[in-house]
GROMACS .gro file of C-alpha atoms in nm:
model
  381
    1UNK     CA    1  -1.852  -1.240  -5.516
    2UNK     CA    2  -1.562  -1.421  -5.316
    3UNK     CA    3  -1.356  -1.221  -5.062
    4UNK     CA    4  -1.043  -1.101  -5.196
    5UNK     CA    5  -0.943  -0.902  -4.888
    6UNK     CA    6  -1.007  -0.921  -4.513
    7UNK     CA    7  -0.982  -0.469  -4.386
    8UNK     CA    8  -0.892  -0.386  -4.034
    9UNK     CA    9  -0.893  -0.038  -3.996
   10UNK     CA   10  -0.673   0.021  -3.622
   11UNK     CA   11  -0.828   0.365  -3.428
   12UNK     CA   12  -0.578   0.437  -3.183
   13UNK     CA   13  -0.655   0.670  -2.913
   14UNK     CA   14  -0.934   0.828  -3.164
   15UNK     CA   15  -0.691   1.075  -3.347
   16UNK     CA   16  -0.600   0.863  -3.662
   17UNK     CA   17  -0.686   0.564  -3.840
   18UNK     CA   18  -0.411   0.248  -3.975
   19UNK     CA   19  -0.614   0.053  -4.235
   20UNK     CA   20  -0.457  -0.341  -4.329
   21UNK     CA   21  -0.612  -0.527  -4.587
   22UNK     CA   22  -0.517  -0.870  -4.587
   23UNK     CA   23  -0.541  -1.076  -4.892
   24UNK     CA   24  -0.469  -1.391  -5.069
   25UNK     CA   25  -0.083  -1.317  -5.127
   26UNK     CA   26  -0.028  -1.434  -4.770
   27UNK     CA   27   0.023  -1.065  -4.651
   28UNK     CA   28   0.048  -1.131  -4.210
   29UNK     CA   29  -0.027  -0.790  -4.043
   30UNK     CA   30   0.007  -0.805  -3.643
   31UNK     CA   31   0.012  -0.528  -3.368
   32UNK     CA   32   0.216  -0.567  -3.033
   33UNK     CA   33  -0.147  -0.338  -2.870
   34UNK     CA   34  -0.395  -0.559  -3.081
   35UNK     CA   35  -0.484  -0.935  -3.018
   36UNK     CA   36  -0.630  -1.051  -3.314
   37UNK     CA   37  -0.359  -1.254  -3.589
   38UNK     CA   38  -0.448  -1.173  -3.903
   39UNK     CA   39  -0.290  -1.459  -4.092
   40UNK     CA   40  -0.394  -1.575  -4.412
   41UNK     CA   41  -0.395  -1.932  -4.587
   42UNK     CA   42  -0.452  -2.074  -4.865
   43UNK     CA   43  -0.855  -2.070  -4.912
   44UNK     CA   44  -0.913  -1.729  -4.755
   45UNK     CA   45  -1.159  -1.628  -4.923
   46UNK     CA   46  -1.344  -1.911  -4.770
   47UNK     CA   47  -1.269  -1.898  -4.416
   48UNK     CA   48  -1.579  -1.758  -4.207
   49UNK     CA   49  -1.423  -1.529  -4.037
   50UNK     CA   50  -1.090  -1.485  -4.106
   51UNK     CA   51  -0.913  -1.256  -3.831
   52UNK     CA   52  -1.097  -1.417  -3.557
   53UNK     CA   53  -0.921  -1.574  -3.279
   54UNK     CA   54  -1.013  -1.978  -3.264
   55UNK     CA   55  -1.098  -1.982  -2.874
   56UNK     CA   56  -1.326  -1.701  -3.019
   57UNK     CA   57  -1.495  -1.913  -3.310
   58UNK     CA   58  -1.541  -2.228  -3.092
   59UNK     CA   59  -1.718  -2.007  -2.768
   60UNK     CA   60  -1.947  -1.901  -3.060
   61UNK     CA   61  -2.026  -2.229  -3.226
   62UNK     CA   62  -2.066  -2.364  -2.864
   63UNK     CA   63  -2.307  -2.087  -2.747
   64UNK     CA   64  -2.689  -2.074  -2.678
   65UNK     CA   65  -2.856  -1.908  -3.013
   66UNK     CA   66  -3.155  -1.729  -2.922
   67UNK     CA   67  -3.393  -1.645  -3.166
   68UNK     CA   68  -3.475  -1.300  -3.021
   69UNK     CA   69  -3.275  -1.117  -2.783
   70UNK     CA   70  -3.473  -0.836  -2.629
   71UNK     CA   71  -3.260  -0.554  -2.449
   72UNK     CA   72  -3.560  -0.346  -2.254
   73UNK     CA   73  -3.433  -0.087  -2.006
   74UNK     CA   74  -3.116  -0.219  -1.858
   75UNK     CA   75  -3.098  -0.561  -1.955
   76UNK     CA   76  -2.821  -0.772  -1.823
   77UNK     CA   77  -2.629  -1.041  -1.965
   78UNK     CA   78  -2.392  -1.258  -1.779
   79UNK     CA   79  -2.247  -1.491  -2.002
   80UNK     CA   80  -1.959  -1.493  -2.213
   81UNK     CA   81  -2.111  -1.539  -2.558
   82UNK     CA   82  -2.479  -1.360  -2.679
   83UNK     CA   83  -2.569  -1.468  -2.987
   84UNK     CA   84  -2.893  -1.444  -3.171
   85UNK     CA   85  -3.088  -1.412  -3.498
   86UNK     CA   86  -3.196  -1.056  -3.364
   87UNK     CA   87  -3.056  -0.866  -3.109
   88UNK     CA   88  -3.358  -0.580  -3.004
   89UNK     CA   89  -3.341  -0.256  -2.856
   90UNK     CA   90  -3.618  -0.171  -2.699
   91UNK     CA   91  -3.651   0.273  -2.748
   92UNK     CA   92  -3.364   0.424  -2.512
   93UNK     CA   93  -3.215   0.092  -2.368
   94UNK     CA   94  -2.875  -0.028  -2.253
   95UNK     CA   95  -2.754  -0.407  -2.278
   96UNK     CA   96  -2.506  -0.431  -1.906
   97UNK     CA   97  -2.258  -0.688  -1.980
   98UNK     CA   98  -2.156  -0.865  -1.643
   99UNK     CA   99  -1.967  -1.160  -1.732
  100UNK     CA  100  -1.660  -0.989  -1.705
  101UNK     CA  101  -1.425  -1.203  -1.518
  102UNK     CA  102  -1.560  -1.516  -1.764
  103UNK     CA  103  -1.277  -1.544  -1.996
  104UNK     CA  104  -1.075  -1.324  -2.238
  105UNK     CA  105  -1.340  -1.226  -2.467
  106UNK     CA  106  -1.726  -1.133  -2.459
  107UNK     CA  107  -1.890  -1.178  -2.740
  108UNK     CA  108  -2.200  -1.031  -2.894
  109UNK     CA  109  -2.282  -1.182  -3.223
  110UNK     CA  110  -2.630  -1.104  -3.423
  111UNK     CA  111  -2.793  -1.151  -3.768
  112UNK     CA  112  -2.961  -0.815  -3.767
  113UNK     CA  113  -2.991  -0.575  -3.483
  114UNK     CA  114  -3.326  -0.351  -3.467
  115UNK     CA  115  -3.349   0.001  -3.281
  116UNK     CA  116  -3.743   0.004  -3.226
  117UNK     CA  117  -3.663   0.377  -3.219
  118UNK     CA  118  -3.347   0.471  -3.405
  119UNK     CA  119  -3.420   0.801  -3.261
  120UNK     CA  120  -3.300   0.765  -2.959
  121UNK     CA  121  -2.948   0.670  -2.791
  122UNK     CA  122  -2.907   0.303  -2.736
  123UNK     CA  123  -2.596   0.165  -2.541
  124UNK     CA  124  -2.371  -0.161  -2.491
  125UNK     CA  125  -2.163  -0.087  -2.155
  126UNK     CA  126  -1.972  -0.332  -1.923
  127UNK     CA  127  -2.140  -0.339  -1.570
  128UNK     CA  128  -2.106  -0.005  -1.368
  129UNK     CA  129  -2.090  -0.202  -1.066
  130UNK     CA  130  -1.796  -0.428  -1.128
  131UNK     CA  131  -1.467  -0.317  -0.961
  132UNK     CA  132  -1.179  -0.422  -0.976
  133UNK     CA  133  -1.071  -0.618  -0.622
  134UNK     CA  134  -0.904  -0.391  -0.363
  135UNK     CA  135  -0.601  -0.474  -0.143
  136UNK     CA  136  -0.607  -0.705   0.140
  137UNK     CA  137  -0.559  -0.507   0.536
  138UNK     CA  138  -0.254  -0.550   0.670
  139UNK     CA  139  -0.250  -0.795   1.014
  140UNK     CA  140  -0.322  -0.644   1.325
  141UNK     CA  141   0.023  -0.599   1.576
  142UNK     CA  142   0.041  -0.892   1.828
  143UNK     CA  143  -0.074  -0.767   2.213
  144UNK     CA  144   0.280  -0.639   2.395
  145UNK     CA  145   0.469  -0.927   2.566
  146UNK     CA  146   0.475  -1.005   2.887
  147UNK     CA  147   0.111  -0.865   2.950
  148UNK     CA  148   0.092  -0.837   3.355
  149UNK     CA  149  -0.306  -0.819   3.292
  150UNK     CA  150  -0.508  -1.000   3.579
  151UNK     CA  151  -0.460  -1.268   3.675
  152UNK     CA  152  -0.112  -1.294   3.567
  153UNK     CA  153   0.016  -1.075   3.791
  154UNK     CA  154   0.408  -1.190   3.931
  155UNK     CA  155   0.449  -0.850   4.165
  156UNK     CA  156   0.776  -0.824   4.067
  157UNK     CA  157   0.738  -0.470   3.909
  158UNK     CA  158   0.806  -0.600   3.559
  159UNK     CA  159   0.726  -0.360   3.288
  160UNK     CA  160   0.486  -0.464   3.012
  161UNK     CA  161   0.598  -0.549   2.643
  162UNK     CA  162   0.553  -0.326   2.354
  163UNK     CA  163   0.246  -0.401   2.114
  164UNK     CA  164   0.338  -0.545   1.802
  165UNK     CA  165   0.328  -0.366   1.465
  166UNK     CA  166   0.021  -0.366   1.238
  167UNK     CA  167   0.132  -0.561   0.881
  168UNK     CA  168   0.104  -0.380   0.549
  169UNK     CA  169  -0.183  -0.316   0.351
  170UNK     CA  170  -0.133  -0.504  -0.011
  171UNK     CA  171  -0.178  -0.276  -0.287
  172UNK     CA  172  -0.556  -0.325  -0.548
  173UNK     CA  173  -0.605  -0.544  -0.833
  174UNK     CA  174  -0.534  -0.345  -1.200
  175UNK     CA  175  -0.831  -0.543  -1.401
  176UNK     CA  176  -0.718  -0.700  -1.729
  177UNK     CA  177  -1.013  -0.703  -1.907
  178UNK     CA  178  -1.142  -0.921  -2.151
  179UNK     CA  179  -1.152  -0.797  -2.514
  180UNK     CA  180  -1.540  -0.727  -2.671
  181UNK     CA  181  -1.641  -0.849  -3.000
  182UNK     CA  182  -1.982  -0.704  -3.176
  183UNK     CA  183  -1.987  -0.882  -3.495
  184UNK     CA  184  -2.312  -0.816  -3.687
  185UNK     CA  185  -2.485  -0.840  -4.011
  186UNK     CA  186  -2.740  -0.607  -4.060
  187UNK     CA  187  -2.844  -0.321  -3.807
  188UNK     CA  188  -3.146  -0.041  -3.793
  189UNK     CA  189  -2.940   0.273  -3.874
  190UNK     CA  190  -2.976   0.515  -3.591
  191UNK     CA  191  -3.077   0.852  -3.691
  192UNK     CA  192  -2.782   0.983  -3.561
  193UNK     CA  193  -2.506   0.740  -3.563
  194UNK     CA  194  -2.324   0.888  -3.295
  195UNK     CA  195  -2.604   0.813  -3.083
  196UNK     CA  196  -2.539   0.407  -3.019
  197UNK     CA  197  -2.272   0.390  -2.771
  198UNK     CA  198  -2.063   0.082  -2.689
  199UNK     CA  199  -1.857   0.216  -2.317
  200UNK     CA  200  -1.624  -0.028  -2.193
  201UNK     CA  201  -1.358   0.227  -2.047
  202UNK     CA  202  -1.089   0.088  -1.858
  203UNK     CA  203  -1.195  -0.042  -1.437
  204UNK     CA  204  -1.011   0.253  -1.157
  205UNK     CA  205  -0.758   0.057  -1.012
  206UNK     CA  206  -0.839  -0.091  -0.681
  207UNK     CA  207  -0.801   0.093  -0.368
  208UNK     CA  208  -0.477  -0.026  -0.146
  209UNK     CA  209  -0.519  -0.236   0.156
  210UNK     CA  210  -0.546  -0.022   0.487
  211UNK     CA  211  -0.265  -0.091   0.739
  212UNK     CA  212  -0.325  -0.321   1.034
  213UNK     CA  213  -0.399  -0.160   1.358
  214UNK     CA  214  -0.116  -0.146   1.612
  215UNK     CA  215  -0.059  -0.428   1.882
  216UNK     CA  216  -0.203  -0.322   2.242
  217UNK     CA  217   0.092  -0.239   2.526
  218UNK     CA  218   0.122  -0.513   2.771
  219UNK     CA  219   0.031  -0.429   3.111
  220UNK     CA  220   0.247  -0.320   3.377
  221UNK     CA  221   0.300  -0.579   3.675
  222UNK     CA  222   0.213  -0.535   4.063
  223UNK     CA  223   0.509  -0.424   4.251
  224UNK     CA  224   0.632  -0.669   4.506
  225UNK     CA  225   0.491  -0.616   4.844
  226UNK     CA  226   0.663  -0.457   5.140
  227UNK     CA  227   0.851  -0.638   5.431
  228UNK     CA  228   0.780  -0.549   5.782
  229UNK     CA  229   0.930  -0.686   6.141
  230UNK     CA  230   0.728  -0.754   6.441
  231UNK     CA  231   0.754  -0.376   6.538
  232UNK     CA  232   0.641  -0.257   6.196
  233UNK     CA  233   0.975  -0.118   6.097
  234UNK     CA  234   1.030  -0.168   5.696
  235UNK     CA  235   1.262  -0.443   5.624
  236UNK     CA  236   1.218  -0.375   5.237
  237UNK     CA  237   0.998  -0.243   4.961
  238UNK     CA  238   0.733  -0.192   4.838
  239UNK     CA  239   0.819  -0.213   4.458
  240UNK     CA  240   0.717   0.019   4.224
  241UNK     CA  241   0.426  -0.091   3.997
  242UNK     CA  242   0.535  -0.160   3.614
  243UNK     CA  243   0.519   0.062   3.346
  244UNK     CA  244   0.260  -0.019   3.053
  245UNK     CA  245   0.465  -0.159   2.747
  246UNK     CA  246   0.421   0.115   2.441
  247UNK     CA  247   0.129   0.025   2.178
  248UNK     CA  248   0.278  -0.047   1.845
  249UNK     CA  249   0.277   0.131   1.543
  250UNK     CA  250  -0.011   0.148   1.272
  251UNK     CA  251   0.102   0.003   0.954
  252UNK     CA  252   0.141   0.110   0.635
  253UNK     CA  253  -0.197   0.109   0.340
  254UNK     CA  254  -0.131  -0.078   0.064
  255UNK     CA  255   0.013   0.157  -0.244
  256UNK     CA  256  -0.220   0.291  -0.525
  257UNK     CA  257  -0.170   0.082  -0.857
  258UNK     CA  258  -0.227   0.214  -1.174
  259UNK     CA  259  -0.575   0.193  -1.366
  260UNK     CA  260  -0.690  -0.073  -1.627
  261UNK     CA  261  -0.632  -0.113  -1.936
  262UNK     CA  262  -0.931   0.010  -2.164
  263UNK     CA  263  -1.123  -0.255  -2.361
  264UNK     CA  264  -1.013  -0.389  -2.684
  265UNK     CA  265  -1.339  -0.368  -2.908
  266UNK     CA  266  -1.347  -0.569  -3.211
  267UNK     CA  267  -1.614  -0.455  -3.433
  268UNK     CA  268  -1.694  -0.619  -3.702
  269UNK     CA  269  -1.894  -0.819  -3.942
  270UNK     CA  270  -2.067  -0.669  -4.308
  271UNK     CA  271  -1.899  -0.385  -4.481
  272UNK     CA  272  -2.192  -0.184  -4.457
  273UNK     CA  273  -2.213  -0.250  -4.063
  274UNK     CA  274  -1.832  -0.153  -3.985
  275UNK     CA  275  -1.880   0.145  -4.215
  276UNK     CA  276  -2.171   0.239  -3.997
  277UNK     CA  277  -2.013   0.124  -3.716
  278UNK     CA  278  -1.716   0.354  -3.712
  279UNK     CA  279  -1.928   0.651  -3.669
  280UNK     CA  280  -2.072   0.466  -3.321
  281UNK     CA  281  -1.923   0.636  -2.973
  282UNK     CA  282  -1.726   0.420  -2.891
  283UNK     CA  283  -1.555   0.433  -2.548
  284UNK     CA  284  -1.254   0.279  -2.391
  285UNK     CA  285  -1.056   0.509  -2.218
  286UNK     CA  286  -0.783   0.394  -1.970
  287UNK     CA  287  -0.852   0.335  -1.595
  288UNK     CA  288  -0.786   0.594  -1.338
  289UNK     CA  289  -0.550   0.513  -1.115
  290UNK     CA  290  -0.651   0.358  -0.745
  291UNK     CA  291  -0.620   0.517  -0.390
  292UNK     CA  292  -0.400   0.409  -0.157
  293UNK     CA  293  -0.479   0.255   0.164
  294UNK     CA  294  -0.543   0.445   0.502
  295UNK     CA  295  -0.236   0.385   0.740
  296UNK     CA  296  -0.342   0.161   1.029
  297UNK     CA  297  -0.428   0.298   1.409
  298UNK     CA  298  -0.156   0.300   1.635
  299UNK     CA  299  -0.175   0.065   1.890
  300UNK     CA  300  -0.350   0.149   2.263
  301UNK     CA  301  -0.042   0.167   2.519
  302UNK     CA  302  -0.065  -0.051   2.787
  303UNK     CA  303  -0.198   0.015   3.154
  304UNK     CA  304   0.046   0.090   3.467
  305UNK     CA  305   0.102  -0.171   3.731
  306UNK     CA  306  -0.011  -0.059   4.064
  307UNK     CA  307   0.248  -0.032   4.350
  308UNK     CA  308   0.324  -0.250   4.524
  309UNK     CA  309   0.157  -0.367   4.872
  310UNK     CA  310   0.283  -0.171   5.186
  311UNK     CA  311   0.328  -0.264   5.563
  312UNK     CA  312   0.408  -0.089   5.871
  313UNK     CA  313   0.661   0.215   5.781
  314UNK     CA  314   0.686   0.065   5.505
  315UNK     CA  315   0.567   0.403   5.234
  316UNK     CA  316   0.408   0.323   4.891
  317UNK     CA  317   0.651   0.354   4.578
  318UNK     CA  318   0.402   0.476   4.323
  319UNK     CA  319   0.212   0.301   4.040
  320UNK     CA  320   0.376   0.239   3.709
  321UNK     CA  321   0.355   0.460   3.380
  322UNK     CA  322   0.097   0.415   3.111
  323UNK     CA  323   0.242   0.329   2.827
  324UNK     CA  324   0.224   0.529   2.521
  325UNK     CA  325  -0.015   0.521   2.201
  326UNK     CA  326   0.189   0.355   1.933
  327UNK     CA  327   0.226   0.595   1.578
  328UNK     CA  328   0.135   0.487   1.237
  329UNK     CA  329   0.332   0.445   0.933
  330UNK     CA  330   0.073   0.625   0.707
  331UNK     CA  331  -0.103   0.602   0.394
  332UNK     CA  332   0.035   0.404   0.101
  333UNK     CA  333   0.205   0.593  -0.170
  334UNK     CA  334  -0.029   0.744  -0.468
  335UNK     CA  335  -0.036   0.697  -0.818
  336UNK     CA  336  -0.117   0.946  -1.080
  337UNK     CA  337  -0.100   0.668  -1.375
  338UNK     CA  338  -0.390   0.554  -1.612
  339UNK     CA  339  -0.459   0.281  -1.779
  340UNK     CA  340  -0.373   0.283  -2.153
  341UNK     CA  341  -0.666   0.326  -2.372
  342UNK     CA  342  -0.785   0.010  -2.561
  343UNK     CA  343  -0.793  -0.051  -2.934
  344UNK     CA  344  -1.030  -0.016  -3.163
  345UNK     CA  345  -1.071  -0.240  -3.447
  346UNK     CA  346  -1.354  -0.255  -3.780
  347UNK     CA  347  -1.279  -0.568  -3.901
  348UNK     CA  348  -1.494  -0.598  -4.243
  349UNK     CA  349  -1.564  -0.919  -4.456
  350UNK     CA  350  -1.690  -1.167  -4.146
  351UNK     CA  351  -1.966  -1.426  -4.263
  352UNK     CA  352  -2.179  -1.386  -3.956
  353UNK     CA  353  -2.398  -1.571  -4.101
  354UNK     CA  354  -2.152  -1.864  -4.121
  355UNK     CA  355  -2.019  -1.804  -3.771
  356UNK     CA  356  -2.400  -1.827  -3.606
  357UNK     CA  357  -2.475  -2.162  -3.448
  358UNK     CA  358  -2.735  -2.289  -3.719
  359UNK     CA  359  -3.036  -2.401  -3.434
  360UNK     CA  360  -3.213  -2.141  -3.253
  361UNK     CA  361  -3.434  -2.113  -2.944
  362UNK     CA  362  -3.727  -1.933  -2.851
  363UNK     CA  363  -3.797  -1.817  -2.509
  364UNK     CA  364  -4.160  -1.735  -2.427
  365UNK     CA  365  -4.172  -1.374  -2.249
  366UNK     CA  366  -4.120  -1.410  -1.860
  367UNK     CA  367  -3.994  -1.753  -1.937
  368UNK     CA  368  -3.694  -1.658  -1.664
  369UNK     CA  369  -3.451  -1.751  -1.913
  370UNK     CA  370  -3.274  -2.081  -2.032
  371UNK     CA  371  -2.977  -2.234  -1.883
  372UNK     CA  372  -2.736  -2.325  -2.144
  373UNK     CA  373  -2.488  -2.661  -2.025
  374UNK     CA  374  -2.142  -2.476  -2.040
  375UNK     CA  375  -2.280  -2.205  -1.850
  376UNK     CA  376  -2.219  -2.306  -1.449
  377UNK     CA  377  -2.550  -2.231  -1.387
  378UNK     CA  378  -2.572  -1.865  -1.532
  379UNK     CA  379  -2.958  -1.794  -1.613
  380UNK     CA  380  -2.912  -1.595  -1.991
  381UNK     CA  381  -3.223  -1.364  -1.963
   0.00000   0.00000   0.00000
């Protein structure tokens, strides 16, 4: 029977479902939160996969089929495109998508996926490890100018400069991720639906740059030396030795940014998979939001000049001052914002069949995996 009508049924924020059906009237149904343009033409009930993005269609026709894809334990996968002619879960096992910086889609297409053990949970998740990038530190302050440290004494009782402030810490990355597709088939159906979990919540935004540390004081200079006469009476001097210059100030960690954007899944494929699919756990959550970064150290003040050299009756002025510690500026500001949650979409009536690169390979067991040409080197397991 030809397609009459392409379904996308829109779960936003799981509370309520939107249902389009697009058909061969030329009906165009778009979403500001969804990425997918469902436009038809003329011949829809032809097209493939009708809905599908065409930088999505060509990664798949230019992907590595495998024959078998076996997901045992935690099995990860760091390209941007899996297909195969069966995707297996192994009893109790998660597939760890790591390509996540690869492009703006992953995509997970299969003829027919097979639970060895429908009776247990089974999972799809983005990598647990990923983050997204934190701030940069802030510079450290400059040492205080003029710096009377030895040898550069003058003993002329000059005072050392004040340490230069730290820089700013630059606030975390909030990760754009790419969207998912799971396009399928067939599929074992789990005993309890609920059971096969696909988690791509949104990254925690990336923790805020800490402040540079404060420049170091200068150091105080020698006092000049003491003039005597030939009977030891003080002509002038000594000098007082310098003060230390005052460290500079910490600075400021980098502000908390918001948290990323959940995942957009697009699930789709066979009416009788999306019908089975919506009653998957499906989780994509916003982000929470980063921390800020630490405030930088104040800067070390700078160390006293010693007095100057005496003669005769000529009495000793003193050393110089220390200079003070230098403050900090503090902690970026916080964030209580999360990222918005991502979209779910069903999108019934693909031809995965059609979509599936037609030649298949077969990878022995411990065969360490085939390079595909387009993949910089990636090793698909």
């Amino acid at each position: 029977m030809p397609l009459k009508h392409l379904c996308i049924r829109l779960l936003l924020a799981s509370t309520f479902t939107i249902v389009f059906c697009v058909s061969e009237t030329g009906l165009r149904a778009q979403t500001s939160r969804n990425r997918l343009d469902y436009s038809s033409a003329k011949g829809f009930a032809k097209l493939p996969a009708p809905g599908l993005p065409d930088d999505v269609k060509k990664a798949i026709a230019a992907a590595l089929k495998q024959a078998v894809f076996e997901v045992s334990g935690a099995t990860a996968f760091s390209g941007q495109v899996l297909a195969a002619d069966e995707l297996i879960f192994q009893p109790g096992s998660t597939l760890v998508m790591t390509g996540l910086r690869g492009g703006d889609s992953i995509i997970i297409i299969a003829d027919t996926v097979v639970l060895q053990d429908p009776r247990l949970a089974n999972k799809i998740i983005r990598d647990p490890a990923f983050a997204a990038n934190p701030g940069s530190p802030g510079s450290p302050g400059a040492q205080g100018q003029p710096n009377y440290a030895p040898p550069n004494e003058t003993f002329r009782s000059a005072n050392g400069g004040g340490g230069g402030n730290g820089g700013n810490g630059t606030s975390g990355e909030t990760f754009k991720p790419p969207s998912l597709y799971f396009l399928v088939k067939t599929m074992t159906h789990p005993v309890i639906p609920s059971r096969f979990v696909i988690d791509f919540a949104g990254l925690p935004g990336g923790s805020g740059g800490s402040g540079g540390a404060g420049g170091h004081g200068g150091h105080g200079d020698v006092g000049w030396g003491a003039s005597c006469n030939w009977l030891g009476m003080c002509n002038s001097g000594p000098g007082r030795g310098g003060d230390g210059g005052p460290g500079g100030s910490g600075g400021m960690g980098g502000p908390a940014v918001a948290g990323g954007p959940g995942f957009d899944l697009i699930i789709g494929g066979s009416t009788n998979f999306t019908d089975l699919a919506e009653q998957f756990t499906l989780l994509n959550k916003g982000g929470e939001p980063g921390s800020p970064g630490s405030g930088g150290p104040g800067g070390g003040g700078g160390e006293r000049g010693r007095g100057g050299q005496t003669c005769g009756q000529c009495n000793s002025r003193g050393d110089g001052v220390d200079g003070g510690p230098g403050g900090s500026l503090g902690s970026g500001s916080p964030s209580t914002t999360k990222g918005p949650d991502g979209i779910i979409t069903f999108a019934s009536g693909i031809d995965v069949d059609t979509l599936l690169p037609k030649v298949a390979i077969i990878i022995p067991k411990g065969g360490g995996g085939v390079k595909h040409p387009q993949d910089k080197g990636e090793i698909h397991p």
